[in-house]
Structure formats: C-alpha cells, structure tokens
Tab-separated table of C-alpha atoms in Angstrom:
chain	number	residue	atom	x	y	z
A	214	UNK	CA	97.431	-45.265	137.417
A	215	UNK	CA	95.240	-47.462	135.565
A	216	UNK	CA	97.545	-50.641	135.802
A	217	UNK	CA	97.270	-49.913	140.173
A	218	UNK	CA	93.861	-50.003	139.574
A	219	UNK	CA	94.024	-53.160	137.281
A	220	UNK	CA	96.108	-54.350	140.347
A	221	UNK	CA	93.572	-53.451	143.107
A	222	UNK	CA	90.588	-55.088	140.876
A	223	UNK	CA	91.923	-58.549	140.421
A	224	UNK	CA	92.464	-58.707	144.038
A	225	UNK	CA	89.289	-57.402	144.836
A	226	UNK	CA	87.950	-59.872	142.708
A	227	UNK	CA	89.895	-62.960	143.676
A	228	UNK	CA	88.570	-61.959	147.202
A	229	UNK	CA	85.147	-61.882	146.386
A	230	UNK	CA	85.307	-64.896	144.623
A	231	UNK	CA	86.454	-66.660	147.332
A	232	UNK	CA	83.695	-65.181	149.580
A	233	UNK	CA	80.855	-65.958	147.230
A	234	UNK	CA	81.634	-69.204	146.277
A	235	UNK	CA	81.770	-72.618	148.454
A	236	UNK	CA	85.503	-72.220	150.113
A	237	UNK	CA	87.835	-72.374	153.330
A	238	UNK	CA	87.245	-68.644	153.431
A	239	UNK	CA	83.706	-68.252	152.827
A	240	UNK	CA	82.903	-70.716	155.821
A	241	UNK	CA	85.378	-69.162	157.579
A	242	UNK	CA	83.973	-65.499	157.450
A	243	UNK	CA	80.810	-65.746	156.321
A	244	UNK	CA	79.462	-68.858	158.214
A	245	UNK	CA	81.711	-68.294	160.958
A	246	UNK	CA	83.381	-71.469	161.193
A	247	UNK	CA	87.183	-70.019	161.892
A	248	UNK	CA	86.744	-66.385	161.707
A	249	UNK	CA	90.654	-65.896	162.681
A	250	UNK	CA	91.395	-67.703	159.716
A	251	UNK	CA	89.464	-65.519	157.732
A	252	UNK	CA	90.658	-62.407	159.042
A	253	UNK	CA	94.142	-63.443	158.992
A	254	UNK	CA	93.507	-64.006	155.258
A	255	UNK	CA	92.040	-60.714	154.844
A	256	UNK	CA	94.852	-58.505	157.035
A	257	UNK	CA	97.241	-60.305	155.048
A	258	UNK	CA	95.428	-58.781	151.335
A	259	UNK	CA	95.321	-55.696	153.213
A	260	UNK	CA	98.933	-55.684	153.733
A	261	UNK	CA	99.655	-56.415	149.973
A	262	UNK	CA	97.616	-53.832	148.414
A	263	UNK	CA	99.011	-51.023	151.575
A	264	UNK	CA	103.264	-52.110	150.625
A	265	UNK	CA	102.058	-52.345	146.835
A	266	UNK	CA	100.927	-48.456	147.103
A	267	UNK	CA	103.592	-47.451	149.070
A	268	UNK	CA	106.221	-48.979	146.887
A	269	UNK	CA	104.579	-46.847	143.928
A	270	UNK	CA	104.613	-43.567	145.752
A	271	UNK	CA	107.538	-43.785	148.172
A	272	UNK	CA	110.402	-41.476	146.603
A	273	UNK	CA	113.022	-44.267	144.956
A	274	UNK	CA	115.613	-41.487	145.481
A	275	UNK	CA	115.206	-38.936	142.513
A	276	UNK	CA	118.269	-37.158	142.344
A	277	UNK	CA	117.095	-33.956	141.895
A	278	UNK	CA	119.009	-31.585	139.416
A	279	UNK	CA	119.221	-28.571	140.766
A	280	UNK	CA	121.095	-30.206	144.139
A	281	UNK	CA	124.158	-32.066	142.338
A	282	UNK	CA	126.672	-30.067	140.482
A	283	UNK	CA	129.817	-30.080	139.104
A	284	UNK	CA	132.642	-27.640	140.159
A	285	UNK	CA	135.843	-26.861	138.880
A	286	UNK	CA	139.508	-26.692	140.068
A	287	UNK	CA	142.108	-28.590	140.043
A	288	UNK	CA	140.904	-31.209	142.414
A	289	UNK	CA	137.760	-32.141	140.518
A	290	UNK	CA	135.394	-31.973	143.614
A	291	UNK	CA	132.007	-33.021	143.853
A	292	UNK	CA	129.489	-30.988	145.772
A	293	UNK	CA	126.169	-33.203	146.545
A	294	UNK	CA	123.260	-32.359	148.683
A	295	UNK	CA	120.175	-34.775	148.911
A	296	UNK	CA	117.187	-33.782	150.621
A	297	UNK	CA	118.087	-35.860	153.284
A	298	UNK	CA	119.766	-32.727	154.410
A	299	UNK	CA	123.595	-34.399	154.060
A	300	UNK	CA	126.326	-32.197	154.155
A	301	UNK	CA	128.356	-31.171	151.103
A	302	UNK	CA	130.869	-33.580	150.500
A	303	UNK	CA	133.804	-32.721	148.239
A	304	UNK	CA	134.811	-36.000	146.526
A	305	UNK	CA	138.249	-37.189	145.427
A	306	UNK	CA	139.567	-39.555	143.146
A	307	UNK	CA	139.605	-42.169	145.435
A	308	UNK	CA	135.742	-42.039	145.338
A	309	UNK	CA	135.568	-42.294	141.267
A	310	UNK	CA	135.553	-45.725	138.953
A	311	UNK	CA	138.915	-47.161	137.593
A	312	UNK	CA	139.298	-47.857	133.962
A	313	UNK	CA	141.901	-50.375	132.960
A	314	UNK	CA	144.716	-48.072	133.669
A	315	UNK	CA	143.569	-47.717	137.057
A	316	UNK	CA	142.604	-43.752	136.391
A	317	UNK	CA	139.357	-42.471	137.705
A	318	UNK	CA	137.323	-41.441	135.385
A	319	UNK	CA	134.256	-39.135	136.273
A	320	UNK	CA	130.438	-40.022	134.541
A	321	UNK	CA	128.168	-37.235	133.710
A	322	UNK	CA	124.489	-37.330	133.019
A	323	UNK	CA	123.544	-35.623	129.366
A	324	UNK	CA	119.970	-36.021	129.648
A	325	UNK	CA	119.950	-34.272	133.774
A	326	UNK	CA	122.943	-32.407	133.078
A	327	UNK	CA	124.397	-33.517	136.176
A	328	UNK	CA	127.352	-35.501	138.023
A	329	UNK	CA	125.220	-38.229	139.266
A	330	UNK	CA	126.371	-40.139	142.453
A	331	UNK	CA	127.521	-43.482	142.114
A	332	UNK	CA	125.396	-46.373	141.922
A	333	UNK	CA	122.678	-44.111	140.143
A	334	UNK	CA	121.295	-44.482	136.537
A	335	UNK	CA	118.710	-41.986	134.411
A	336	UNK	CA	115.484	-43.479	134.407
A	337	UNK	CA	114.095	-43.226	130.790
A	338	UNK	CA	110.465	-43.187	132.113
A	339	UNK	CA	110.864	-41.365	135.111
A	340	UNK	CA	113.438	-38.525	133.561
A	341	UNK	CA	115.794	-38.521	136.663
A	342	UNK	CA	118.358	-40.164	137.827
A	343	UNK	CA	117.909	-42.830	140.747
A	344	UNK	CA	119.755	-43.317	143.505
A	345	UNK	CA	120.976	-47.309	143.733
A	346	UNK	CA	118.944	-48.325	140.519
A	347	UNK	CA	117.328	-51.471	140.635
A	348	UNK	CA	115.411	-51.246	137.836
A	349	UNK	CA	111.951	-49.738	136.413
A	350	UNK	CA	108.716	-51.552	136.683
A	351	UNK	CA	105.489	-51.642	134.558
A	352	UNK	CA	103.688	-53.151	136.951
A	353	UNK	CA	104.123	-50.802	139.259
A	354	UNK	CA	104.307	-47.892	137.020
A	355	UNK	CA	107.681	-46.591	139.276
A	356	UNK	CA	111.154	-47.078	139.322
A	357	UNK	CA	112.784	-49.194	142.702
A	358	UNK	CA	115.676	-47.279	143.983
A	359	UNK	CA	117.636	-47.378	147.166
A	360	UNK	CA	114.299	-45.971	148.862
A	361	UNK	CA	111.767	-48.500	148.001
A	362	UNK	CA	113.742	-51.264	147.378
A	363	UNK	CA	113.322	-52.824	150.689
A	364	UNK	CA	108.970	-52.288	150.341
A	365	UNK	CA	109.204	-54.134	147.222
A	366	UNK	CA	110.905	-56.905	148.310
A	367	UNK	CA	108.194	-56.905	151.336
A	368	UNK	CA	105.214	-56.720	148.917
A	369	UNK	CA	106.541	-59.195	147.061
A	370	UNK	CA	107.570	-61.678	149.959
A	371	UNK	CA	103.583	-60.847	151.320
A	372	UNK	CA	102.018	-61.120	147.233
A	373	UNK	CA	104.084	-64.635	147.242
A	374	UNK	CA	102.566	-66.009	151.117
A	375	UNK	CA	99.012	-64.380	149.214
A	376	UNK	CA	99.445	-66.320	146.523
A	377	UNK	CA	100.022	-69.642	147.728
A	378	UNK	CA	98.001	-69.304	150.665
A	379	UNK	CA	94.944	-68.855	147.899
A	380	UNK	CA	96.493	-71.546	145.902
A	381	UNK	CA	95.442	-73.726	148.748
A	382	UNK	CA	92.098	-72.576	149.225
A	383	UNK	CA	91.041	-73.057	145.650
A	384	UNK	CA	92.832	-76.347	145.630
A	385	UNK	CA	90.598	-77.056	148.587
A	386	UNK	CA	87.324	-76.064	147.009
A	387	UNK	CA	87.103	-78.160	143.937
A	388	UNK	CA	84.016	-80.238	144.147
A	389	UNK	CA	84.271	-83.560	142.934
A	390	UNK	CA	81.754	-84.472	139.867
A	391	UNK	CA	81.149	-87.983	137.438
A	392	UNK	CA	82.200	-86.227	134.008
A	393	UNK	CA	84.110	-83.729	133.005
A	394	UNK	CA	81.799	-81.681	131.794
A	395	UNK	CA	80.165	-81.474	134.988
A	396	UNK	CA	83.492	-80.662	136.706
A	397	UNK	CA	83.957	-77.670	134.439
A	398	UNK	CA	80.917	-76.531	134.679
A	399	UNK	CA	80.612	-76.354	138.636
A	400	UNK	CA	84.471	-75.587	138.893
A	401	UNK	CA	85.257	-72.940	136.076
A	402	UNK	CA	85.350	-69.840	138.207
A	403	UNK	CA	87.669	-71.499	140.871
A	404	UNK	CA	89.472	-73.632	137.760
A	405	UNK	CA	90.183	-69.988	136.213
A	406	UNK	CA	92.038	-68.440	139.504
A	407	UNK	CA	94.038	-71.241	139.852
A	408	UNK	CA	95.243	-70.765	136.076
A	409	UNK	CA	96.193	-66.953	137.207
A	410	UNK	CA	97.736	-68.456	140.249
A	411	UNK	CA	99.771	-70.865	138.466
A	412	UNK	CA	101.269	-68.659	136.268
A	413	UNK	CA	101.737	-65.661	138.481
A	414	UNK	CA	103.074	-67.571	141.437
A	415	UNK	CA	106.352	-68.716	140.352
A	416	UNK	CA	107.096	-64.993	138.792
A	417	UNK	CA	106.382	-63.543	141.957
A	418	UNK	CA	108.748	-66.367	143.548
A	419	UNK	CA	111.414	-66.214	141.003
A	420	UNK	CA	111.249	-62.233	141.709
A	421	UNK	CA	111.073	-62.815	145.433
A	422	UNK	CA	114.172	-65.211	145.392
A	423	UNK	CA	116.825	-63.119	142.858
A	424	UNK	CA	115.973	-59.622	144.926
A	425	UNK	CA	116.484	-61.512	147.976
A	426	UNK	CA	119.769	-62.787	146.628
A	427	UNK	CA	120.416	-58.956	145.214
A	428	UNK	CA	120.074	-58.109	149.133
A	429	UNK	CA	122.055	-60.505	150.463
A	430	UNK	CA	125.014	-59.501	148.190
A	431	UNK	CA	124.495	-55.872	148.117
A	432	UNK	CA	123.776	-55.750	144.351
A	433	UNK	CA	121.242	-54.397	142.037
A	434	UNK	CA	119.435	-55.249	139.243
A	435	UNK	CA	121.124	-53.023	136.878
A	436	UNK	CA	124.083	-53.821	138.341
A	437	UNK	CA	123.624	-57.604	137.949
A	438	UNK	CA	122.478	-57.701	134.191
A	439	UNK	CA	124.779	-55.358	133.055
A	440	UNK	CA	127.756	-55.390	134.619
A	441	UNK	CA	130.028	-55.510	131.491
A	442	UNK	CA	128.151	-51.780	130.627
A	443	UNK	CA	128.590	-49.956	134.246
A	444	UNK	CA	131.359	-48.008	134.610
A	445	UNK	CA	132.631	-48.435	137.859
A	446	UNK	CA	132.312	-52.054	137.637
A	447	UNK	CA	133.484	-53.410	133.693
A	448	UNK	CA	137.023	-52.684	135.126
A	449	UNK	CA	137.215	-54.192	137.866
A	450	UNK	CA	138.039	-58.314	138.608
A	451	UNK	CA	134.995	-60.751	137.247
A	452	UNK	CA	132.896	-61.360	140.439
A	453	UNK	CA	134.166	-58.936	142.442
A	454	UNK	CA	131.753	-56.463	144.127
A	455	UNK	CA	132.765	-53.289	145.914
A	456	UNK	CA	129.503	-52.729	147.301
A	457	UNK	CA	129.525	-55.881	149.317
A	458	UNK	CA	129.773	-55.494	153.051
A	459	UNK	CA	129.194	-58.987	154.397
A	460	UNK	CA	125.604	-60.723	154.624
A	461	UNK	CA	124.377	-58.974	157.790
A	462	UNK	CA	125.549	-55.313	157.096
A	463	UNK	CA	124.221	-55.991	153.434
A	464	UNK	CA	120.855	-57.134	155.064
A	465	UNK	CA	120.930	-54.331	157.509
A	466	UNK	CA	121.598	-51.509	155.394
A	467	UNK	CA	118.872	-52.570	152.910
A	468	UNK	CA	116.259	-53.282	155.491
A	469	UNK	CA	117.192	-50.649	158.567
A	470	UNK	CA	118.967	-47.826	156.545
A	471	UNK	CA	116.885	-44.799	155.668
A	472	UNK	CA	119.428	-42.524	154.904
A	473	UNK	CA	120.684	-42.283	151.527
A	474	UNK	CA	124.436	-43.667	151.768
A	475	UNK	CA	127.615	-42.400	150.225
A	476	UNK	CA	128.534	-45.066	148.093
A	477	UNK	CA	131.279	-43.770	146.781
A	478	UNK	CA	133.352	-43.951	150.184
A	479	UNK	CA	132.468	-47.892	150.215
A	480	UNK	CA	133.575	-48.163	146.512
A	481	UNK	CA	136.800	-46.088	147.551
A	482	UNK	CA	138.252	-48.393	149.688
A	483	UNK	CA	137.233	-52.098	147.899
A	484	UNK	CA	138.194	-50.377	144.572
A	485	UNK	CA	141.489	-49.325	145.626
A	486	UNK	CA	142.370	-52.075	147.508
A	487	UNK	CA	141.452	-53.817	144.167
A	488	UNK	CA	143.732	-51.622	142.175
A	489	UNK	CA	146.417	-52.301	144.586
A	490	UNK	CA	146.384	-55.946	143.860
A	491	UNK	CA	146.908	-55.812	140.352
C-alpha cells in the first residue's frame, strides 16, 4: 500500500508542478489558452493512475486450494474447478509435460499442496499459485497473471504516452538564461522531472516493448527467463513454444479472453505433435 501511494504522489506532484510553474499545461488550463490540450493531458493521468489500481487489485488468477485436487486411479485424472464456474475436466496424459523419454510427468505444488494447472507457478509473496505467471512486481505490490496481464500492459503503454508526452512539456518550458547559474536556479524544479523522466522512460519502454513481444508470441515472463527450469518446456525443441497460436489468436486471447483457458489442451496437441517428430 504505501509504494501505490508513493505512486499516486509523484504523479500528483509532477502534475502540480506542471500547473504551478510557467508550462504548455499551465497556459493551457489555467490561462485558458488550449483547454483541450489540457484536459486531454489530464484524462490521460487519470487513465494511468485508474489501469495502475486496477492492475493491483484485479484477481491475477489465484488458484485457490481448496478447488484443485488430485485423485487417484489408474488413469491419473485431474479434477479442476476455477471460479469461473468451468466444468470438471478429467485430464489425461496427453495434457501433461514430456521429459526426455517422452513420458508425462505430473508437477505438484508442496507449498499449496495442490496439482496446479499448467502454465501456473507459486508466488512466494502472494502464497498461491497463479494462473499463466508472468511474474511478481514491487512496484505494484501484486503478481501479473493471466487476469491482469492485459491491464498492465495497458498501464504501461498509457504510463509510456504520459511520460513522453511530459517529457515534451518540460523540454518546452526551460527558460533560456546568460549563466549557468542562473539557468539552474530558474530551471531546477523542471531540470529535476526531466532527470525522473529520463531515467524512468526508457524502463517503462523497455517493459512496454518485451511484454508486447511476450503477447505477440504467447509467452510469459517466467516462461521466457527460465525456460531451461519449467517443466513442460526444458524438454521440448530450443525455440519451440506450445503455447503459440499465431499472432492474432495470441493477441486476441490476451486482450479479448476473460475466461481462464485450459492450457493444457493447447500444450496437448503442439507437445505431441512435437514428440511425434522426434
């Protein structure tokens, strides 16, 4: 909680900054010069700080434990019920990661105790298991998970427009003086947001452009970083991933889907067909 509040203040303060000194934005809202401008600036703050909260608090897709069991038998079935109110689905082996024998081997959960469906990973912080993992982040004090994935690549794509969008202004607002001295003195304030600016812009970018790239290819964080560690993916070919459907189903499934998916009929098929190669 304190870090969203950290969050909200420097915003709140960049803005009013902006307002009080001699800017764009100022003489755009407060002396009325271009007050669509201004309010364009401000919707788009707005924005930020409503997909920044929702990111935080949207579910990432906790699996809880009490819903996901193991059964016994013969055929090693896997009973799963999300509170998406799915139906029970009993699993086979074509629905379980290869190892280098091409035998399915089944992962279990110590710490939740559980049969976790695929693509999920325990969440130190969080003590749960996520569904689709991306990863956990400080600055949002929540894990990203196949539910809030797609707002955080939003807020991120909205923080990066924010940020160079205020780059500008600033860059704008500089007033020209004889010494240095002078310039430092009149321009500190405006000299120290563009410092914050300048090194928080290309992070958010950099972020921006890899989970964009993550979408496109229907991968993960986790999955991307640590491939060598994953189960269901160390065995199979370099490069290959099962959870690729194309650019447009990837893109529409990460933006469009709200359901939580059955991965493990999507890693079935490319998995087997893998195996089948060999």
């Amino acid at each position: 909680m304190i870090v969203r509040i950290i969050h909200t203040g420097i915003c709140m303060g960049i803005m009013s900054v902006l307002l009080w000194k001699d800017t764009v934005l100022h003489h755009a809202l407060i002396d009325l010069q271009d007050p669509i401008y201004g309010v364009l600036f401000c919707c788009l703050l707005a924005v930020s700080l409503v997909l920044y909260f929702v990111t935080c608090f949207t579910d990432p897709g906790y699996v809880p434990k009490q819903k996901l069991k193991t059964t016994g038998g013969q055929d090693h079935c896997l009973e799963m019920e999300s509170d998406m109110s799915e139906v029970e689905t009993c699993l086979t082996q074509d629905a379980q990661p290869l190892d280098k024998r091409h035998r399915y081997k089944y992962r279990f959960c110590d710490y939740c105790e559980i049969q976790p469906p695929l693509r999920a990973k325990h969440c130190e912080d969080c003590r749960l298991c996520v569904r689709r993992y991306d990863h956990h982040c400080p600055w949002l004090e929540a894990c990203v998970g196949e539910r809030n994935h797609k707002y955080f690549w939003w807020f991120l794509l909205v923080t990066a427009v924010l940020i160079v969008w205020t780059f500008v202004i600033l860059w704008d607002s500089f007033v020209t003086k004889k010494s240095w001295t002078e310039w430092f003195h009149t321009n500190l304030v405006l000299f120290l947001l563009a410092i914050i600016l300048v090194i928080s812009g290309p992070v958010v970018l950099g972020l921006l452009a890899f989970h964009t790239y993550l979408m496109i290819n229907g991968q993960t964080t986790w999955e991307a970083s640590s491939r060598e560690r994953i189960t269901y993916l160390k065995y199979l070919e370099n490069e290959f991933n099962p959870f690729d459907e194309g650019c447009l189903s990837n893109i529409y499934y990460f933006m469009c889907f709200h359901k939580v998916r059955r991965w493990e009929q999507v890693y079935a098929q490319k998995a087997k067909f893998t195996a089948s190669q060999d």
